[in-house]
Coordinates of N, CA and C in Angstrom, one line a residue:
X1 N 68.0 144.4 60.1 CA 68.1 145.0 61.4 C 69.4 144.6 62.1
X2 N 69.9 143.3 61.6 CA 71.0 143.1 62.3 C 72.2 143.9 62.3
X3 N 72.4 144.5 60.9 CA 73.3 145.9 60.6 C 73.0 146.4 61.6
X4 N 71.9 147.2 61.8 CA 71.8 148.4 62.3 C 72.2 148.1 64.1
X5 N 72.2 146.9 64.2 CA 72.3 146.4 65.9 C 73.6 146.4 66.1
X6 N 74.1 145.8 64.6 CA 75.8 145.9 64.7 C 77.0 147.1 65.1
X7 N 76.0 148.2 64.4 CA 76.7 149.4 64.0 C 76.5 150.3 65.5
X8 N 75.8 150.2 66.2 CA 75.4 150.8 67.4 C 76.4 150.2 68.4
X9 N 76.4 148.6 68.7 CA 77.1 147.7 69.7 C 78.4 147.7 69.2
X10 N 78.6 147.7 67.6 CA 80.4 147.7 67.7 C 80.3 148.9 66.6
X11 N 80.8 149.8 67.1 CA 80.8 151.3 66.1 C 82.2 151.5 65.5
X12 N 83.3 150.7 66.5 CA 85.0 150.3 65.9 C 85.4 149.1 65.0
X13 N 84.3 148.5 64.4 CA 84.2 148.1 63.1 C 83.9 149.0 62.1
X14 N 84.9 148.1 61.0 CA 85.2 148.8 59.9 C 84.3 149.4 59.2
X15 N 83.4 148.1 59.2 CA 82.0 148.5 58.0 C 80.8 149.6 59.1
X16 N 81.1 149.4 59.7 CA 80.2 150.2 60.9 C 79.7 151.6 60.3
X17 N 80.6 152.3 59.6 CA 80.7 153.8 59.3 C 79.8 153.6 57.6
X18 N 79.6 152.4 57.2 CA 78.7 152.3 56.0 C 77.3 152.6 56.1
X19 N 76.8 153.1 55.0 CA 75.7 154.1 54.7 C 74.7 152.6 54.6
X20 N 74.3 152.0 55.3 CA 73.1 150.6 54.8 C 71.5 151.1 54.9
X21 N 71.0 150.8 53.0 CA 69.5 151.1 53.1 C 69.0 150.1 54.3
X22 N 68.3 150.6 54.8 CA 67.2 149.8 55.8 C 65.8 150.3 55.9
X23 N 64.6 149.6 55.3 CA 63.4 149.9 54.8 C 63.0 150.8 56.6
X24 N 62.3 151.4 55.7 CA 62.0 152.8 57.2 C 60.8 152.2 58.3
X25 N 60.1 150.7 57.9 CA 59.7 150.1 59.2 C 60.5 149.0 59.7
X26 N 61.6 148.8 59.0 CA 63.0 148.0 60.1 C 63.0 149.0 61.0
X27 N 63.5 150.4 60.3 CA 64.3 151.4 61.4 C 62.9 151.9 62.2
X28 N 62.0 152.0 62.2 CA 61.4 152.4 63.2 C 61.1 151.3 64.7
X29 N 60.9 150.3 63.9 CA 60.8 148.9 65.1 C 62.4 148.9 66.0
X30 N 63.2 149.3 64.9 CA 64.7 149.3 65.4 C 64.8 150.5 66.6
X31 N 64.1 151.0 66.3 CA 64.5 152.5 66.9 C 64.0 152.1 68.5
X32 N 62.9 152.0 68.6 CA 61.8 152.2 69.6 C 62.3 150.3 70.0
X33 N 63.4 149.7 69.8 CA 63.5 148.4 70.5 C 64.9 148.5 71.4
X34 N 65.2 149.4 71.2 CA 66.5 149.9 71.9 C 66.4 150.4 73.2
X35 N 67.2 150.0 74.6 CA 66.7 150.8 75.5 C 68.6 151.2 75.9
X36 N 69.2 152.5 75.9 CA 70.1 152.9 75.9 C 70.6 153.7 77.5
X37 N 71.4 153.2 77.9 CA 72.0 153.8 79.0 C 73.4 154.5 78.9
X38 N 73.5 155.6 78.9 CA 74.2 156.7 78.8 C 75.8 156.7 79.7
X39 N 76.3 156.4 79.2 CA 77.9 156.2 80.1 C 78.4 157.6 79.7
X40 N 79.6 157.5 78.9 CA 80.6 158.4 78.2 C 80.0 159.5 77.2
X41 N 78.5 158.6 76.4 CA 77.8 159.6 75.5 C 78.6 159.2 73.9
X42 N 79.7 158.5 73.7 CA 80.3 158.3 72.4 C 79.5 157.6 71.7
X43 N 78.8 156.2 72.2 CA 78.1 155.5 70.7 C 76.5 155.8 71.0
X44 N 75.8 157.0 71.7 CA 74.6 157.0 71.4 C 74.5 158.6 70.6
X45 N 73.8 158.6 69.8 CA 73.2 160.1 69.2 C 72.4 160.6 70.0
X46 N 72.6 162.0 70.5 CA 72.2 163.0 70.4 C 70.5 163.1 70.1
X47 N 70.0 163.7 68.9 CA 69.4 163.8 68.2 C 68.5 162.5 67.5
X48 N 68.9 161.6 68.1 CA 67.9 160.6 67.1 C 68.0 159.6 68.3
X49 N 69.0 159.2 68.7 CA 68.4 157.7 69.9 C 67.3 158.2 70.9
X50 N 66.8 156.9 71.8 CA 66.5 157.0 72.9 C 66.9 157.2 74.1
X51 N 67.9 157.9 74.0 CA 68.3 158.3 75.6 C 68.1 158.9 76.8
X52 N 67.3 159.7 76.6 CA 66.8 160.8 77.5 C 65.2 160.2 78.3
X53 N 65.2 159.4 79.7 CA 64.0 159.3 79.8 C 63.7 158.1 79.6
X54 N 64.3 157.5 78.7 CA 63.6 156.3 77.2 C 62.9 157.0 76.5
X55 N 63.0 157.8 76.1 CA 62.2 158.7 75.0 C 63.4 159.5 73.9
X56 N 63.2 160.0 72.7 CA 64.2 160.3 71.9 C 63.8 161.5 72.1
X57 N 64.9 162.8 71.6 CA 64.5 164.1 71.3 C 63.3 164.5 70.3
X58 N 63.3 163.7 69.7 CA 62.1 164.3 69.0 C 60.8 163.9 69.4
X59 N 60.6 163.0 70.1 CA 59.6 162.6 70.8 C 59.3 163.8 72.0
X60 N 60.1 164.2 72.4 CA 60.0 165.7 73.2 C 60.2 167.1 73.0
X61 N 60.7 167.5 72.2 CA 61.0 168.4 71.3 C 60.9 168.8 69.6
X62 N 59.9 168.0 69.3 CA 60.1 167.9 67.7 C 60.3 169.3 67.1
X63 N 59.8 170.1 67.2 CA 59.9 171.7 67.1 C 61.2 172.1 67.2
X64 N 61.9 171.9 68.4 CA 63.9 172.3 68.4 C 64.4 171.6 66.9
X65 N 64.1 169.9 67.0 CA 64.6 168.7 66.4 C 64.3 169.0 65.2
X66 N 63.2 169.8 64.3 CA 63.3 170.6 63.0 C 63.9 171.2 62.4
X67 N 64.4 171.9 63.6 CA 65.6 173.2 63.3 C 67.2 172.7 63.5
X68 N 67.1 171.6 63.4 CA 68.7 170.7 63.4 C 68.7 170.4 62.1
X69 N 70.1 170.5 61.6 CA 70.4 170.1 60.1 C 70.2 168.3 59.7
X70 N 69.8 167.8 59.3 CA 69.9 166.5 58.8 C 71.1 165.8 59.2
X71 N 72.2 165.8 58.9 CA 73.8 165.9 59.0 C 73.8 165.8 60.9
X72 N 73.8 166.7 61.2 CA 73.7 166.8 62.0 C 73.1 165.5 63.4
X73 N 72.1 165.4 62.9 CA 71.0 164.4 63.6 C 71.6 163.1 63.4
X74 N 71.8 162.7 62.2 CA 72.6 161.7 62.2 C 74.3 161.3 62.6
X75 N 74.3 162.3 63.2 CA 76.2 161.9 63.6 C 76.8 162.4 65.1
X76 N 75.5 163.4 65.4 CA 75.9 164.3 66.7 C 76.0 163.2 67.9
X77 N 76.8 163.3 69.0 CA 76.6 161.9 69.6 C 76.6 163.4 70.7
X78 N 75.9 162.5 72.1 CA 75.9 163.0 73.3 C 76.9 163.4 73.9
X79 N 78.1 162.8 73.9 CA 79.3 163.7 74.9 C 79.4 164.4 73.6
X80 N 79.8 164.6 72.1 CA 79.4 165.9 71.6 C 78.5 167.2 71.9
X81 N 77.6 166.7 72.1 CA 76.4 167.4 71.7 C 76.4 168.3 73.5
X82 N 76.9 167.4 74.6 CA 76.7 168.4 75.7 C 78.2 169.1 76.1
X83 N 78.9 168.4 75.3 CA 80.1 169.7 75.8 C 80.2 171.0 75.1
X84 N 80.5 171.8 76.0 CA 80.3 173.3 75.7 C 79.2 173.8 75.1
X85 N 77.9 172.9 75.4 CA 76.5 173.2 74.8 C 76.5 173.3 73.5
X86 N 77.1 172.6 73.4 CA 77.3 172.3 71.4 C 75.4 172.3 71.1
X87 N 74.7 171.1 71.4 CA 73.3 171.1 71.2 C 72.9 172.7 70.9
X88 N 72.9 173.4 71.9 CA 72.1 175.0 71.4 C 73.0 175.3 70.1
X89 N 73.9 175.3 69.8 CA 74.4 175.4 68.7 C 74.1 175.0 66.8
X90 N 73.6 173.5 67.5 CA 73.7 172.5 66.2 C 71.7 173.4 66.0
X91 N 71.2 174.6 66.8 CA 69.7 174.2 66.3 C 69.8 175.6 65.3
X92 N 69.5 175.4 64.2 CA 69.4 177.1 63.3 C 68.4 177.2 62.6
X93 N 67.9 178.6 63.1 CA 66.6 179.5 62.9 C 65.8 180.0 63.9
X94 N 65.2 180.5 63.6 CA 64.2 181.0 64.4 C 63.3 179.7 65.1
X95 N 63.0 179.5 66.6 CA 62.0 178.9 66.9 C 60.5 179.8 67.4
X96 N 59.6 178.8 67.2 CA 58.2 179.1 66.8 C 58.0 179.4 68.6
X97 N 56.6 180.0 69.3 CA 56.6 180.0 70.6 C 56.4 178.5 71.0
X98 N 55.8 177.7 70.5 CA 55.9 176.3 70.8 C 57.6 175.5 71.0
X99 N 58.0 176.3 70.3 CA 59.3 175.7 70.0 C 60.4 176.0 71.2
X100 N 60.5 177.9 71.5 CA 61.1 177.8 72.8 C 60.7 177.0 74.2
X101 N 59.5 176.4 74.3 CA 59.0 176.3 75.3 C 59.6 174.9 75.2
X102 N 59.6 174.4 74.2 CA 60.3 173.1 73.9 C 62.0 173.3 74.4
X103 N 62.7 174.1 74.0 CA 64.1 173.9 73.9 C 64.3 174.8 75.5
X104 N 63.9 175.2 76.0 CA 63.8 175.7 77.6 C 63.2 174.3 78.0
X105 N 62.5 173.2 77.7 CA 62.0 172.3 78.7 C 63.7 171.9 78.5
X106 N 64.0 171.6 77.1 CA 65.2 170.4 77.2 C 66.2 171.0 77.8
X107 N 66.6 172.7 77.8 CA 67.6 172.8 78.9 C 67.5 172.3 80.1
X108 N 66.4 172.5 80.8 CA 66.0 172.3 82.3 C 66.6 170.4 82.6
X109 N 66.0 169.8 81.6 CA 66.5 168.5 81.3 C 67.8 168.3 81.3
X110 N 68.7 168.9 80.5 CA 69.7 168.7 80.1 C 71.0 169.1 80.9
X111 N 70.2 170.1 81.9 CA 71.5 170.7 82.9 C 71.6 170.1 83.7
X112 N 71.1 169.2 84.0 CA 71.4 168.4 85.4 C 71.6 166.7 84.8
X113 N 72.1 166.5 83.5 CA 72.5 165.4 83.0 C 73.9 165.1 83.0
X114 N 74.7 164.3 83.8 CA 76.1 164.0 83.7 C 76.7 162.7 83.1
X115 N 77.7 163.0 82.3 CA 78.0 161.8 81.9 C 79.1 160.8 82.9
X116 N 79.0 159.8 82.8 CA 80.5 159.1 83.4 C 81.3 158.4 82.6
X117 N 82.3 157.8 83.1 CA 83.6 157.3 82.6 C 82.6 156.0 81.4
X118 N 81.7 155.0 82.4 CA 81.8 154.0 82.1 C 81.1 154.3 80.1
X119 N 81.4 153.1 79.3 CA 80.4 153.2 78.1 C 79.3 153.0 78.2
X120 N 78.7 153.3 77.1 CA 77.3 153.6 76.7 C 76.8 151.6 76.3
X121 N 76.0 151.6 77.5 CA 75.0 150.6 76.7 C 73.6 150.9 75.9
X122 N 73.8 149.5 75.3 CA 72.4 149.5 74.5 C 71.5 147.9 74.3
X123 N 70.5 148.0 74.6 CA 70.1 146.6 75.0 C 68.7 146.6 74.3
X124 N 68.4 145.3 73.9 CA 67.7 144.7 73.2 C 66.6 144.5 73.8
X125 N 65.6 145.4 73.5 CA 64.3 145.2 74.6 C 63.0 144.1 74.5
X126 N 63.0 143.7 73.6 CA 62.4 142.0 73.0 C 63.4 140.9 73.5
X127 N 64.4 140.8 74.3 CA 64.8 139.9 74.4 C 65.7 139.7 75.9
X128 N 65.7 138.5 76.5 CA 65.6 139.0 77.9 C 67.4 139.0 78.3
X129 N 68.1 138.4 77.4 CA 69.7 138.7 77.0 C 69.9 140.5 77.1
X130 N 69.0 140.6 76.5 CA 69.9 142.1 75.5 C 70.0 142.1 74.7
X131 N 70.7 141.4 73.8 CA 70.8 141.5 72.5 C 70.2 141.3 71.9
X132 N 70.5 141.8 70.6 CA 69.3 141.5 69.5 C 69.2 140.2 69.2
X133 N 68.3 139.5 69.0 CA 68.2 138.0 68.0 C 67.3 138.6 66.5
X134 N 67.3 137.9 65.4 CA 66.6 138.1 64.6 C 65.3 137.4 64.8
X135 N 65.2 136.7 65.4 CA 63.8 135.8 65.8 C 62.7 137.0 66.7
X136 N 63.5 137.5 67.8 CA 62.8 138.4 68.5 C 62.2 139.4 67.7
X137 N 63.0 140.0 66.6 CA 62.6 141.1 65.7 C 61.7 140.6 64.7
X138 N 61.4 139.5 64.3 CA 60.3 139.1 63.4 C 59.3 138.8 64.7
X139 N 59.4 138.3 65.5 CA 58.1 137.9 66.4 C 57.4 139.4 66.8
X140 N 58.6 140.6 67.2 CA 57.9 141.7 67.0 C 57.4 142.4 65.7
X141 N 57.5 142.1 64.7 CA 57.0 142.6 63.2 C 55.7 142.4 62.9
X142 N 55.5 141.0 63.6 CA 54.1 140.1 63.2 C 53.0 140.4 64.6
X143 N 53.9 140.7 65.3 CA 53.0 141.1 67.1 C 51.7 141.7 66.6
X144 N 50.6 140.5 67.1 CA 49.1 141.1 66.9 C 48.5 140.7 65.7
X145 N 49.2 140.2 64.7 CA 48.6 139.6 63.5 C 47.9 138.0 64.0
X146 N 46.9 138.5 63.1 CA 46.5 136.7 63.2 C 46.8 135.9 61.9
X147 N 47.2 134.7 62.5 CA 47.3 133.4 61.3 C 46.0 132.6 61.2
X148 N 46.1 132.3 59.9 CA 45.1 131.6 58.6 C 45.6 130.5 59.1
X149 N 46.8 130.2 58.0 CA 47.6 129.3 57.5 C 48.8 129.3 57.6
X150 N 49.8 128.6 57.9 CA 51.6 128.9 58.5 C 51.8 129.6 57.4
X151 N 51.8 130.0 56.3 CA 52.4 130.6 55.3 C 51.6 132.0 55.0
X152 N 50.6 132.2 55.5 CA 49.8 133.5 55.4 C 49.8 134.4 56.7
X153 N 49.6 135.9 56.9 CA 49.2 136.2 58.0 C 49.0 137.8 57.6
X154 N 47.8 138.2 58.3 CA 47.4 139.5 58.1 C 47.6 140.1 58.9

């Protein structure tokens, strides 16, 4: 998880742009531990962070967020995605009637969203810094388990 903390907070590192496996309940704990504030729109996505609300697009929209290419979801960033309404663009096919009702809420949302000069934060919501620790991230992994024995835990 520390990758993935890295590549978000410093995106102008080199290795930043590397493809790193990360087992899919790192990245979900990862996902949902992020609380992102929207400056410029360059280092948050579009389509996959939590920006909007504290909630992600697909947590509001999953029906639009289907009809985005893969590709897409992972690279579209917000000052992308709202200039020149790029977003209605990146969505292809037909939506379901659940689905317009969805992508007309996210207009209504989205038109009255402005970006400013400052950058994009992103803060570490287990920890009262901000940043990530890896301590905070295993203490939230284990959150709610009970211990046996220091070496056991269910």
């Amino acid at each position: 998880m520390k990758w993935l903390w890295a590549q978000k907070t410093a995106p102008d590192r080199l290795w930043a742009g590397l493809d790193i496996p990360v087992h899919h309940n790192a990245r979900a704990l990862f996902d949902i531990s992020i609380i992102t504030q929207v400056g410029n729109g360059r280092s948050t996505l579009f389509w996959s962070d939590r920006w909007l609300h504290d909630c992600c697009l697909k947590d509001i929209a999953p029906e639009v967020v289907s009809k985005v290419p893969k590709r897409v979801i992972r690279s579209r960033t917000v000052e992308q995605a709202l200039t020149n309404l790029q977003w209605v663009r990146d969505i292809s096919g037909g939506l379901s009637f659940v689905g317009l009702i969805e992508y007309l809420m996210l207009w209504d949302l989205l038109r009255v969203f402005a970006l400013t000069e400052a950058m994009d934060q992103h803060r570490w919501r287990y920890d009262s810094s901000g940043v990530f620790t890896s301590k905070s991230a295993y203490r939230q992994f284990f959150q709610g388990s009970t211990t046996f024995e220091p070496w056991r835990r269910i």
